[in-house]
Tab-separated table of C-alpha atoms in Angstrom:
chain	number	residue	atom	x	y	z
A	1401	UNK	CA	0.000	0.000	0.000
A	1402	UNK	CA	1.443	3.352	-0.995
A	1403	UNK	CA	2.046	6.292	1.226
A	1404	UNK	CA	-0.573	8.173	-0.714
A	1405	UNK	CA	-3.152	5.544	0.128
A	1406	UNK	CA	-2.193	5.606	3.822
A	1407	UNK	CA	-2.401	9.401	4.071
A	1408	UNK	CA	-5.321	10.461	6.234
A	1409	UNK	CA	-7.051	13.583	4.995
A	1410	UNK	CA	-8.173	16.039	7.642
A	1411	UNK	CA	-11.919	16.250	8.109
A	1412	UNK	CA	-13.532	18.903	5.976
A	1413	UNK	CA	-16.137	21.271	7.317
A	1414	UNK	CA	-19.596	20.385	6.044
A	1415	UNK	CA	-20.821	22.576	3.203
A	1416	UNK	CA	-23.672	24.653	4.506
A	1417	UNK	CA	-26.824	24.783	2.397
A	1418	UNK	CA	-27.638	28.033	0.625
A	1419	UNK	CA	-29.139	30.552	2.986
A	1420	UNK	CA	-27.434	29.153	6.097
A	1421	UNK	CA	-24.412	30.628	7.815
A	1422	UNK	CA	-22.116	29.290	10.501
A	1423	UNK	CA	-22.215	32.489	12.564
A	1424	UNK	CA	-25.585	34.287	12.253
A	1425	UNK	CA	-24.669	36.876	14.906
A	1426	UNK	CA	-21.511	37.871	13.017
A	1427	UNK	CA	-23.449	38.053	9.741
A	1428	UNK	CA	-26.049	40.264	11.411
A	1429	UNK	CA	-23.298	42.531	12.757
A	1430	UNK	CA	-21.937	42.925	9.220
A	1431	UNK	CA	-25.348	43.794	7.749
A	1432	UNK	CA	-26.148	46.192	10.579
A	1433	UNK	CA	-22.751	47.862	10.140
A	1434	UNK	CA	-23.471	48.465	6.457
A	1435	UNK	CA	-26.739	50.256	7.270
A	1436	UNK	CA	-24.990	52.237	9.982
A	1437	UNK	CA	-22.334	53.297	7.474
A	1438	UNK	CA	-24.923	54.495	4.937
A	1439	UNK	CA	-26.817	56.565	7.518
A	1440	UNK	CA	-23.548	57.886	8.892
A	1441	UNK	CA	-22.426	58.945	5.422
A	1442	UNK	CA	-25.613	60.893	4.682
A	1443	UNK	CA	-25.171	63.051	7.781
A	1444	UNK	CA	-21.401	63.303	7.869
A	1445	UNK	CA	-21.148	64.965	4.441
A	1446	UNK	CA	-23.935	67.443	5.247
A	1447	UNK	CA	-21.872	68.753	8.155
A	1448	UNK	CA	-18.918	69.305	5.824
A	1449	UNK	CA	-20.912	71.252	3.200
A	1450	UNK	CA	-19.924	74.758	4.379
A	1451	UNK	CA	-16.239	73.779	4.335
A	1452	UNK	CA	-16.592	72.232	0.858
A	1453	UNK	CA	-18.253	75.462	-0.305
A	1454	UNK	CA	-15.371	77.575	0.979
A	1455	UNK	CA	-12.737	75.169	-0.328
A	1456	UNK	CA	-13.942	75.306	-3.950
A	1457	UNK	CA	-15.581	78.717	-3.877
A	1458	UNK	CA	-18.878	77.432	-5.274
A	1459	UNK	CA	-22.358	78.860	-4.826
A	1460	UNK	CA	-25.291	77.306	-3.014
A	1461	UNK	CA	-26.849	75.945	-6.221
A	1462	UNK	CA	-23.674	74.031	-7.111
A	1463	UNK	CA	-23.236	72.919	-3.508
A	1464	UNK	CA	-26.753	71.491	-3.397
A	1465	UNK	CA	-25.707	68.869	-5.954
A	1466	UNK	CA	-23.343	67.330	-3.417
A	1467	UNK	CA	-26.517	66.264	-1.593
A	1468	UNK	CA	-28.877	65.903	-4.553
A	1469	UNK	CA	-26.562	63.676	-6.607
A	1470	UNK	CA	-26.568	61.123	-3.797
A	1471	UNK	CA	-30.334	61.293	-3.269
A	1472	UNK	CA	-31.107	61.049	-6.993
A	1473	UNK	CA	-28.890	58.013	-7.536
A	1474	UNK	CA	-30.037	56.326	-4.340
A	1475	UNK	CA	-33.756	56.859	-4.906
A	1476	UNK	CA	-33.651	56.312	-8.650
A	1477	UNK	CA	-31.881	52.951	-8.600
A	1478	UNK	CA	-33.367	51.303	-5.492
A	1479	UNK	CA	-35.780	49.086	-7.422
A	1480	UNK	CA	-32.963	47.869	-9.665
A	1481	UNK	CA	-30.569	47.491	-6.722
A	1482	UNK	CA	-32.994	45.314	-4.811
A	1483	UNK	CA	-33.670	43.034	-7.771
A	1484	UNK	CA	-30.011	42.637	-8.749
A	1485	UNK	CA	-29.435	40.574	-5.615
A	1486	UNK	CA	-32.232	38.179	-6.640
A	1487	UNK	CA	-30.789	37.794	-10.147
A	1488	UNK	CA	-27.009	37.892	-9.638
A	1489	UNK	CA	-26.745	36.523	-6.104
A	1490	UNK	CA	-27.095	38.514	-2.912
A	1491	UNK	CA	-23.632	38.008	-1.459
A	1492	UNK	CA	-22.040	38.853	-4.793
A	1493	UNK	CA	-24.220	41.947	-5.237
A	1494	UNK	CA	-23.740	43.126	-1.647
A	1495	UNK	CA	-19.967	42.743	-1.918
A	1496	UNK	CA	-19.898	44.593	-5.230
A	1497	UNK	CA	-21.892	47.440	-3.701
A	1498	UNK	CA	-19.420	47.732	-0.844
A	1499	UNK	CA	-16.461	47.811	-3.239
A	1500	UNK	CA	-18.157	50.531	-5.307
A	1501	UNK	CA	-18.904	52.512	-2.150
A	1502	UNK	CA	-15.271	52.297	-1.043
A	1503	UNK	CA	-13.996	53.441	-4.463
A	1504	UNK	CA	-16.540	56.279	-4.639
A	1505	UNK	CA	-15.545	57.448	-1.150
A	1506	UNK	CA	-11.884	57.359	-2.155
A	1507	UNK	CA	-12.673	59.455	-5.233
A	1508	UNK	CA	-14.502	61.997	-3.085
A	1509	UNK	CA	-11.632	62.175	-0.619
A	1510	UNK	CA	-9.024	62.945	-3.286
A	1511	UNK	CA	-11.271	65.111	-5.499
A	1512	UNK	CA	-9.707	68.382	-6.632
A	1513	UNK	CA	-12.790	69.870	-8.297
A	1514	UNK	CA	-16.427	70.213	-7.195
A	1515	UNK	CA	-17.494	68.207	-10.244
A	1516	UNK	CA	-15.525	65.196	-9.007
A	1517	UNK	CA	-17.136	65.515	-5.584
A	1518	UNK	CA	-20.572	65.397	-7.226
A	1519	UNK	CA	-19.554	62.356	-9.302
A	1520	UNK	CA	-18.313	60.644	-6.139
A	1521	UNK	CA	-21.574	61.369	-4.350
A	1522	UNK	CA	-23.587	59.971	-7.273
A	1523	UNK	CA	-21.468	56.806	-7.233
A	1524	UNK	CA	-22.012	56.519	-3.470
A	1525	UNK	CA	-25.738	56.777	-4.105
A	1526	UNK	CA	-25.611	53.997	-6.691
A	1527	UNK	CA	-23.696	51.799	-4.263
A	1528	UNK	CA	-26.138	52.574	-1.461
A	1529	UNK	CA	-29.052	51.629	-3.738
A	1530	UNK	CA	-27.472	48.176	-4.003
A	1531	UNK	CA	-26.251	47.758	-0.424
A	1532	UNK	CA	-29.365	48.856	1.451
A	1533	UNK	CA	-32.046	46.546	-0.028
A	1534	UNK	CA	-29.636	43.646	-0.504
A	1535	UNK	CA	-28.584	43.804	3.149
A	1536	UNK	CA	-32.225	43.650	4.185
A	1537	UNK	CA	-32.965	40.693	1.895
A	1538	UNK	CA	-29.857	38.888	3.219
A	1539	UNK	CA	-31.085	39.392	6.777
A	1540	UNK	CA	-34.448	37.894	5.828
A	1541	UNK	CA	-32.633	34.967	4.197
A	1542	UNK	CA	-30.357	34.326	7.179
A	1543	UNK	CA	-33.193	34.566	9.698
A	1544	UNK	CA	-36.177	32.602	8.325
A	1545	UNK	CA	-39.594	32.761	9.987
A	1546	UNK	CA	-40.916	29.243	9.531
A	1547	UNK	CA	-41.504	28.602	13.232
A	1548	UNK	CA	-42.456	30.872	16.156
A	1549	UNK	CA	-38.897	30.640	17.495
A	1550	UNK	CA	-37.430	31.573	14.097
A	1551	UNK	CA	-39.905	34.421	13.747
A	1552	UNK	CA	-38.854	35.778	17.147
A	1553	UNK	CA	-35.186	35.669	16.098
A	1554	UNK	CA	-35.945	37.488	12.847
A	1555	UNK	CA	-37.947	40.184	14.624
A	1556	UNK	CA	-35.106	40.646	17.098
A	1557	UNK	CA	-32.612	40.908	14.232
A	1558	UNK	CA	-34.766	43.490	12.454
A	1559	UNK	CA	-35.101	45.405	15.715
A	1560	UNK	CA	-31.331	45.416	16.068
A	1561	UNK	CA	-30.957	46.662	12.504
A	1562	UNK	CA	-33.402	49.495	13.121
A	1563	UNK	CA	-31.904	50.464	16.472
A	1564	UNK	CA	-28.280	50.604	15.299
A	1565	UNK	CA	-29.054	52.210	11.939
A	1566	UNK	CA	-30.997	54.957	13.723
A	1567	UNK	CA	-27.863	56.009	15.554
A	1568	UNK	CA	-25.874	56.386	12.334
A	1569	UNK	CA	-27.332	59.775	11.444
A	1570	UNK	CA	-26.648	61.325	14.836
A	1571	UNK	CA	-23.173	59.825	14.955
A	1572	UNK	CA	-22.548	61.371	11.536
A	1573	UNK	CA	-23.311	64.868	12.749
A	1574	UNK	CA	-20.811	64.565	15.608
A	1575	UNK	CA	-18.113	62.707	13.672
A	1576	UNK	CA	-18.523	65.031	10.706
A	1577	UNK	CA	-17.805	68.051	12.829
A	1578	UNK	CA	-14.769	66.455	14.460
A	1579	UNK	CA	-13.252	65.207	11.191
A	1580	UNK	CA	-13.896	68.428	9.310
A	1581	UNK	CA	-12.356	70.572	12.051
A	1582	UNK	CA	-9.300	68.369	12.581
A	1583	UNK	CA	-8.518	66.721	9.223
A	1584	UNK	CA	-10.569	68.614	6.649
A	1585	UNK	CA	-13.724	67.810	4.674
A	1586	UNK	CA	-11.867	65.120	2.694
A	1587	UNK	CA	-11.830	62.949	5.822
A	1588	UNK	CA	-15.637	62.716	5.765
A	1589	UNK	CA	-15.259	60.715	2.538
A	1590	UNK	CA	-12.078	58.813	3.348
A	1591	UNK	CA	-13.414	57.465	6.652
A	1592	UNK	CA	-15.742	55.198	4.637
A	1593	UNK	CA	-12.935	53.536	2.671
A	1594	UNK	CA	-11.546	51.179	5.350
A	1595	UNK	CA	-15.035	50.449	6.708
A	1596	UNK	CA	-16.493	49.465	3.332
A	1597	UNK	CA	-13.345	47.562	2.276
A	1598	UNK	CA	-13.268	45.564	5.516
A	1599	UNK	CA	-16.974	44.792	5.180
A	1600	UNK	CA	-16.439	43.571	1.600
A	1601	UNK	CA	-13.724	41.164	2.763
A	1602	UNK	CA	-15.862	39.877	5.631
A	1603	UNK	CA	-18.877	39.385	3.359
A	1604	UNK	CA	-17.238	36.418	1.631
A	1605	UNK	CA	-16.645	34.721	4.974
A	1606	UNK	CA	-19.813	35.523	6.896
A	1607	UNK	CA	-22.699	35.727	4.421
A	1608	UNK	CA	-24.528	32.764	2.870
A	1609	UNK	CA	-23.218	31.502	-0.426
A	1610	UNK	CA	-25.179	32.398	-3.531
A	1611	UNK	CA	-27.398	29.793	-5.091
A	1612	UNK	CA	-26.840	28.791	-8.681
A	1613	UNK	CA	-28.662	31.185	-10.956
A	1614	UNK	CA	-31.625	29.891	-12.886
A	1615	UNK	CA	-31.031	29.527	-16.608
A	1616	UNK	CA	-33.802	32.013	-17.441
A	1617	UNK	CA	-32.679	34.651	-14.942
A	1618	UNK	CA	-31.690	37.795	-16.783
A	1619	UNK	CA	-31.771	41.546	-16.430
A	1620	UNK	CA	-34.467	43.253	-18.468
A	1621	UNK	CA	-32.609	46.330	-19.710
A	1622	UNK	CA	-35.744	48.056	-21.019
A	1623	UNK	CA	-37.438	47.698	-17.637
A	1624	UNK	CA	-34.298	48.864	-15.886
A	1625	UNK	CA	-34.093	51.948	-18.130
A	1626	UNK	CA	-37.740	52.989	-17.802
A	1627	UNK	CA	-37.977	52.169	-14.086
A	1628	UNK	CA	-34.743	53.874	-13.044
A	1629	UNK	CA	-35.339	56.920	-15.250
A	1630	UNK	CA	-38.891	57.272	-13.957
A	1631	UNK	CA	-37.816	57.002	-10.314
A	1632	UNK	CA	-34.927	59.431	-10.832
A	1633	UNK	CA	-37.207	62.025	-12.455
A	1634	UNK	CA	-39.768	61.620	-9.681
A	1635	UNK	CA	-37.143	62.178	-6.994
A	1636	UNK	CA	-35.769	65.133	-8.994
A	1637	UNK	CA	-39.229	66.687	-9.214
A	1638	UNK	CA	-39.762	66.310	-5.477
A	1639	UNK	CA	-36.319	67.712	-4.641
A	1640	UNK	CA	-36.925	70.767	-6.793
A	1641	UNK	CA	-40.430	71.285	-5.438
A	1642	UNK	CA	-38.941	72.427	-2.145
A	1643	UNK	CA	-37.543	75.587	-3.761
A	1644	UNK	CA	-39.463	75.947	-7.042
A	1645	UNK	CA	-42.896	75.156	-5.620
A	1646	UNK	CA	-45.224	72.182	-6.002
A	1647	UNK	CA	-47.498	73.655	-8.705
A	1648	UNK	CA	-44.794	75.155	-10.925
A	1649	UNK	CA	-44.366	73.930	-14.543
A	1650	UNK	CA	-40.964	72.484	-13.625
A	1651	UNK	CA	-42.303	70.308	-10.819
A	1652	UNK	CA	-45.496	69.282	-12.590
A	1653	UNK	CA	-43.716	68.570	-15.873
A	1654	UNK	CA	-41.007	66.349	-14.434
A	1655	UNK	CA	-43.499	64.570	-12.164
A	1656	UNK	CA	-45.839	63.901	-15.100
A	1657	UNK	CA	-43.005	62.528	-17.239
A	1658	UNK	CA	-41.884	60.357	-14.329
A	1659	UNK	CA	-45.381	58.932	-13.880
A	1660	UNK	CA	-45.638	58.151	-17.604
A	1661	UNK	CA	-42.347	56.228	-17.512
A	1662	UNK	CA	-43.327	54.414	-14.328
A	1663	UNK	CA	-46.663	53.515	-15.906
A	1664	UNK	CA	-44.837	52.006	-18.902
A	1665	UNK	CA	-42.566	50.190	-16.448
A	1666	UNK	CA	-45.558	48.632	-14.667
A	1667	UNK	CA	-47.157	47.564	-17.960
A	1668	UNK	CA	-43.952	45.817	-18.996
A	1669	UNK	CA	-43.709	44.065	-15.643
A	1670	UNK	CA	-47.230	42.685	-16.043
A	1671	UNK	CA	-46.311	41.120	-19.390
A	1672	UNK	CA	-42.812	39.912	-18.546
A	1673	UNK	CA	-42.072	36.284	-17.660
A	1674	UNK	CA	-39.078	37.402	-15.615
A	1675	UNK	CA	-39.932	40.923	-14.377
A	1676	UNK	CA	-37.475	43.306	-12.795
A	1677	UNK	CA	-40.148	44.134	-10.217
A	1678	UNK	CA	-42.487	41.158	-9.666
A	1679	UNK	CA	-45.930	42.684	-9.158
A	1680	UNK	CA	-46.990	39.472	-7.429
A	1681	UNK	CA	-45.394	40.673	-4.210
A	1682	UNK	CA	-48.093	43.355	-3.975
A	1683	UNK	CA	-50.747	40.642	-3.766
A	1684	UNK	CA	-49.819	40.279	-0.105
A	1685	UNK	CA	-51.959	42.703	1.936
A	1686	UNK	CA	-49.186	43.006	4.520
A	1687	UNK	CA	-46.736	44.155	1.831
A	1688	UNK	CA	-49.187	46.772	0.559
A	1689	UNK	CA	-49.787	47.969	4.094
A	1690	UNK	CA	-46.101	48.036	4.966
A	1691	UNK	CA	-45.237	50.169	1.943
A	1692	UNK	CA	-48.142	52.539	2.564
A	1693	UNK	CA	-47.158	52.990	6.206
A	1694	UNK	CA	-43.466	53.340	5.293
A	1695	UNK	CA	-44.186	56.107	2.776
A	1696	UNK	CA	-46.621	57.969	5.023
A	1697	UNK	CA	-44.580	57.957	8.220
A	1698	UNK	CA	-41.469	59.011	6.307
A	1699	UNK	CA	-43.446	61.961	4.979
A	1700	UNK	CA	-43.415	63.063	8.623
A	1701	UNK	CA	-40.227	61.874	10.332
A	1702	UNK	CA	-37.611	63.211	7.913
A	1703	UNK	CA	-39.124	66.690	7.480
A	1704	UNK	CA	-39.901	66.954	11.204
A	1705	UNK	CA	-36.256	66.349	12.165
A	1706	UNK	CA	-35.213	68.844	9.475
A	1707	UNK	CA	-37.588	71.531	10.770
A	1708	UNK	CA	-36.831	70.708	14.390
A	1709	UNK	CA	-33.125	71.281	13.782
A	1710	UNK	CA	-33.887	74.668	12.218
A	1711	UNK	CA	-36.282	75.619	15.024
A	1712	UNK	CA	-33.760	74.762	17.737
A	1713	UNK	CA	-31.031	76.799	16.023
A	1714	UNK	CA	-33.018	79.745	14.659
A	1715	UNK	CA	-35.668	80.233	17.345
A	1716	UNK	CA	-33.988	78.823	20.454
A	1717	UNK	CA	-30.561	80.101	19.294
A	1718	UNK	CA	-28.708	76.827	19.934
A	1719	UNK	CA	-25.368	76.216	18.215
A	1720	UNK	CA	-25.271	73.478	15.546
A	1721	UNK	CA	-23.420	71.177	17.963
A	1722	UNK	CA	-25.938	71.841	20.747
A	1723	UNK	CA	-28.806	71.325	18.301
A	1724	UNK	CA	-27.389	67.908	17.430
A	1725	UNK	CA	-27.404	66.978	21.108
A	1726	UNK	CA	-30.932	68.361	21.476
A	1727	UNK	CA	-32.229	65.998	18.768
A	1728	UNK	CA	-30.614	62.932	20.366
A	1729	UNK	CA	-33.728	62.058	22.445
A	1730	UNK	CA	-35.513	61.101	19.223
A	1731	UNK	CA	-32.701	58.727	18.263
A	1732	UNK	CA	-32.457	57.252	21.756
A	1733	UNK	CA	-36.223	56.701	21.887
A	1734	UNK	CA	-36.189	55.027	18.452
A	1735	UNK	CA	-33.373	52.761	19.625
A	1736	UNK	CA	-35.206	51.744	22.806
A	1737	UNK	CA	-38.490	51.085	21.011
A	1738	UNK	CA	-36.798	49.131	18.213
A	1739	UNK	CA	-35.191	46.802	20.728
A	1740	UNK	CA	-38.592	46.060	22.296
A	1741	UNK	CA	-40.661	45.683	19.145
A	1742	UNK	CA	-39.799	42.033	18.428
A	1743	UNK	CA	-41.326	40.842	21.702
A	1744	UNK	CA	-44.321	43.141	21.318
A	1745	UNK	CA	-45.034	41.759	17.839
A	1746	UNK	CA	-45.112	38.183	19.125
A	1747	UNK	CA	-47.411	39.136	21.977
A	1748	UNK	CA	-49.811	41.647	20.418
A	1749	UNK	CA	-49.461	41.302	16.632
A	1750	UNK	CA	-48.336	43.777	13.937
A	1751	UNK	CA	-51.529	45.824	13.678
A	1752	UNK	CA	-51.750	46.671	17.379
A	1753	UNK	CA	-48.052	47.588	17.536
A	1754	UNK	CA	-48.259	49.739	14.394
A	1755	UNK	CA	-51.392	51.613	15.458
A	1756	UNK	CA	-49.951	52.189	18.940
A	1757	UNK	CA	-46.707	53.525	17.505
A	1758	UNK	CA	-48.500	55.795	15.028
A	1759	UNK	CA	-50.784	57.126	17.770
A	1760	UNK	CA	-47.808	58.017	19.973
A	1761	UNK	CA	-46.093	59.590	16.960
A	1762	UNK	CA	-49.129	61.721	16.087
A	1763	UNK	CA	-49.602	62.751	19.726
A	1764	UNK	CA	-45.978	63.887	19.835
A	1765	UNK	CA	-46.477	65.983	16.687
A	1766	UNK	CA	-49.615	67.661	18.046
A	1767	UNK	CA	-47.749	68.432	21.276
A	1768	UNK	CA	-44.749	69.736	19.333
A	1769	UNK	CA	-47.006	72.011	17.260
A	1770	UNK	CA	-47.543	74.125	20.394
A	1771	UNK	CA	-43.962	75.450	20.345
A	1772	UNK	CA	-43.727	79.184	20.956
A	1773	UNK	CA	-40.030	79.785	21.601
A	1774	UNK	CA	-40.068	78.821	25.279
A	1775	UNK	CA	-37.532	76.503	26.930
A	1776	UNK	CA	-36.476	73.337	25.110
A	1777	UNK	CA	-37.092	71.243	28.227
A	1778	UNK	CA	-40.688	72.420	28.479
A	1779	UNK	CA	-41.813	72.312	24.839
A	1780	UNK	CA	-39.550	70.016	22.831
A	1781	UNK	CA	-38.063	67.209	24.926
A	1782	UNK	CA	-41.355	65.450	25.760
A	1783	UNK	CA	-42.675	65.473	22.176
A	1784	UNK	CA	-39.312	64.189	20.920
A	1785	UNK	CA	-39.544	61.147	23.183
A	1786	UNK	CA	-43.095	60.351	22.019
A	1787	UNK	CA	-42.165	60.772	18.341
A	1788	UNK	CA	-39.041	58.632	18.665
A	1789	UNK	CA	-40.650	55.824	20.667
A	1790	UNK	CA	-43.687	55.659	18.387
A	1791	UNK	CA	-41.489	55.759	15.301
A	1792	UNK	CA	-39.278	52.950	16.590
A	1793	UNK	CA	-42.316	50.683	16.985
A	1794	UNK	CA	-43.529	51.470	13.477
A	1795	UNK	CA	-40.199	51.236	11.628
A	1796	UNK	CA	-39.469	47.691	12.764
A	1797	UNK	CA	-43.067	46.537	12.220
A	1798	UNK	CA	-43.417	47.719	8.631
A	1799	UNK	CA	-40.039	46.146	7.840
A	1800	UNK	CA	-41.233	42.810	9.240
A	1801	UNK	CA	-44.517	42.985	7.313
A	1802	UNK	CA	-42.922	44.218	4.092
A	1803	UNK	CA	-40.371	41.406	3.892
A	1804	UNK	CA	-42.152	38.391	5.401
A	1805	UNK	CA	-44.865	37.776	2.812
A	1806	UNK	CA	-42.996	37.360	-0.499
A	1807	UNK	CA	-41.114	34.209	-1.437
A	1808	UNK	CA	-37.379	34.111	-0.826
A	1809	UNK	CA	-36.700	34.570	-4.534
A	1810	UNK	CA	-38.473	37.939	-4.409
A	1811	UNK	CA	-37.129	39.224	-1.093
A	1812	UNK	CA	-34.626	41.510	-2.826
A	1813	UNK	CA	-37.363	43.166	-4.874
A	1814	UNK	CA	-39.556	43.460	-1.772
A	1815	UNK	CA	-36.718	45.086	0.154
A	1816	UNK	CA	-36.033	47.447	-2.731
A	1817	UNK	CA	-39.618	48.663	-3.039
A	1818	UNK	CA	-39.887	49.085	0.752
A	1819	UNK	CA	-36.772	51.258	0.834
A	1820	UNK	CA	-38.035	53.166	-2.220
A	1821	UNK	CA	-41.331	53.895	-0.450
A	1822	UNK	CA	-39.416	55.417	2.450
A	1823	UNK	CA	-37.236	57.628	0.228
A	1824	UNK	CA	-40.139	58.845	-1.911
A	1825	UNK	CA	-42.228	59.524	1.196
A	1826	UNK	CA	-39.449	61.552	2.803
A	1827	UNK	CA	-38.827	63.635	-0.331
A	1828	UNK	CA	-42.549	64.272	-0.872
A	1829	UNK	CA	-43.062	65.175	2.777
A	1830	UNK	CA	-40.227	67.708	2.752
A	1831	UNK	CA	-41.606	69.371	-0.386
A	1832	UNK	CA	-45.161	69.572	0.948
A	1833	UNK	CA	-44.325	70.614	4.509
A	1834	UNK	CA	-41.851	73.262	3.355
A	1835	UNK	CA	-44.635	74.854	1.356
A	1836	UNK	CA	-46.994	74.620	4.319
A	1837	UNK	CA	-44.485	76.217	6.685
A	1838	UNK	CA	-43.988	79.136	4.290
A	1839	UNK	CA	-47.709	80.021	4.227
A	1840	UNK	CA	-48.440	79.272	7.882
A	1841	UNK	CA	-50.678	81.699	9.759
A	1842	UNK	CA	-49.131	83.767	12.533
A	1843	UNK	CA	-47.454	86.633	10.697
A	1844	UNK	CA	-43.728	86.901	11.026
A	1845	UNK	CA	-43.413	84.456	13.913
A	1846	UNK	CA	-40.939	81.726	12.943
A	1847	UNK	CA	-42.176	79.534	15.790
A	1848	UNK	CA	-45.740	79.618	14.456
A	1849	UNK	CA	-44.558	78.509	10.997
A	1850	UNK	CA	-42.677	75.544	12.392
A	1851	UNK	CA	-45.568	74.709	14.715
A	1852	UNK	CA	-48.003	74.690	11.802
A	1853	UNK	CA	-45.670	72.366	9.841
A	1854	UNK	CA	-45.426	69.988	12.824
A	1855	UNK	CA	-49.214	69.858	13.049
A	1856	UNK	CA	-49.546	69.254	9.299
A	1857	UNK	CA	-47.081	66.354	9.610
A	1858	UNK	CA	-49.635	64.550	11.760
A	1859	UNK	CA	-51.948	64.185	8.729
A	1860	UNK	CA	-49.923	61.482	6.884
A	1861	UNK	CA	-49.421	59.722	10.233
A	1862	UNK	CA	-53.190	59.521	10.725
A	1863	UNK	CA	-53.546	58.256	7.150
A	1864	UNK	CA	-51.012	55.562	8.048
A	1865	UNK	CA	-53.328	54.500	10.887
A	1866	UNK	CA	-56.082	53.942	8.309
A	1867	UNK	CA	-53.699	51.975	6.067
A	1868	UNK	CA	-52.682	49.818	9.048
A	1869	UNK	CA	-56.291	49.027	9.887
A	1870	UNK	CA	-56.904	48.056	6.257
A	1871	UNK	CA	-53.834	45.958	5.414
A	1872	UNK	CA	-51.516	45.264	8.352
A	1873	UNK	CA	-52.353	41.795	9.781
A	1874	UNK	CA	-53.747	41.570	13.296
A	1875	UNK	CA	-51.867	38.384	14.122
A	1876	UNK	CA	-48.154	37.576	13.759
A	1877	UNK	CA	-47.334	36.460	10.217
A	1878	UNK	CA	-46.779	32.754	9.789
């Protein structure tokens, strides 16, 4: 017998089936970190905008594209980004998004012209449109909900995702100020490079392997073109409505063209054997309800934080740093509520949790609408806690409902449309509430204008209550 025949091979680790991972907690940490990074990046660059303006000597209109390029690319390509993971493989797509984000951040950090900064921000937006929905669909894949115990683990994982991601924005405001003051605005881009690169390396080790692609799986380029162009134009119309006005020819024209393209996109999806956006996922009432609630509550939360920051600085005369601290109670309350939502869902069901959260949110807005310029502790702190706690309950619940109904093969598309609903809702809410604040009764009082906008923000929240009663299931999803 030869030595080769006598050689004893070391035992090989069993090959895990697709969708399973050896270390779910480590995989969750990676996915949560990616969402944290995206939220951090949105805020951290905003802090650096004045320094970027002075560095290149650009005007406000040119500077606005540092923000708008990211939002346009992110919102316009979310549907495509979510579906790419279903077609090409989620681990592969997620890793590619991280690599693109790292390269785009590097480009922004070494940019020598404002045009390159805008290009870098657009590339970051494209990467985020891939990373965000794919991370959510990977979480759903790693944490199935076939049994009550599995469902509890998934709800806890989604709560963790919501809680940690919520802190990214606030952390960005603080870190952005520190980096800009000590190292320059370039550091707000470069800080992402090692984070995204490390995450891309870890993805191959921690995330589930991709299944073999079906022979018929392909990317419908016509659908991708009409869908992405339509979404980009819609986001562009909403962004411009804030300054140009909602009923101006510019806003109405771009919005109409966007709706025509999106209508053509939907018609093609109905006739396609392998659609980019499977309309079958909307057959689930919970998915319809989740997207309605996601859009409506984001019409309130994003604009409210925007206006609250302005109110605290302009009316209460807080410094930008102090204003960031003053908004922290909302983030802390969201974090606390998100960590509790998984257990509440198992005990009381999605509808009760959603309606309770929306009611607290609306009550906080009505309370906040009474602001008159008096002390922060008396008029702002309490409403912030109600808004944050109610929002935390709702954010986790609509994510659970929006991703639990569709089949695993469609989870990327479901995650993409859910994230799209949030972005469109936030952009629409900012456009509408800005217009409302500008025509608020009360004369020249800035506090009355903000108060009127806070009260108006309660309207979409109350509409979300109606959507919850209509579509969100009363019992935990099986």
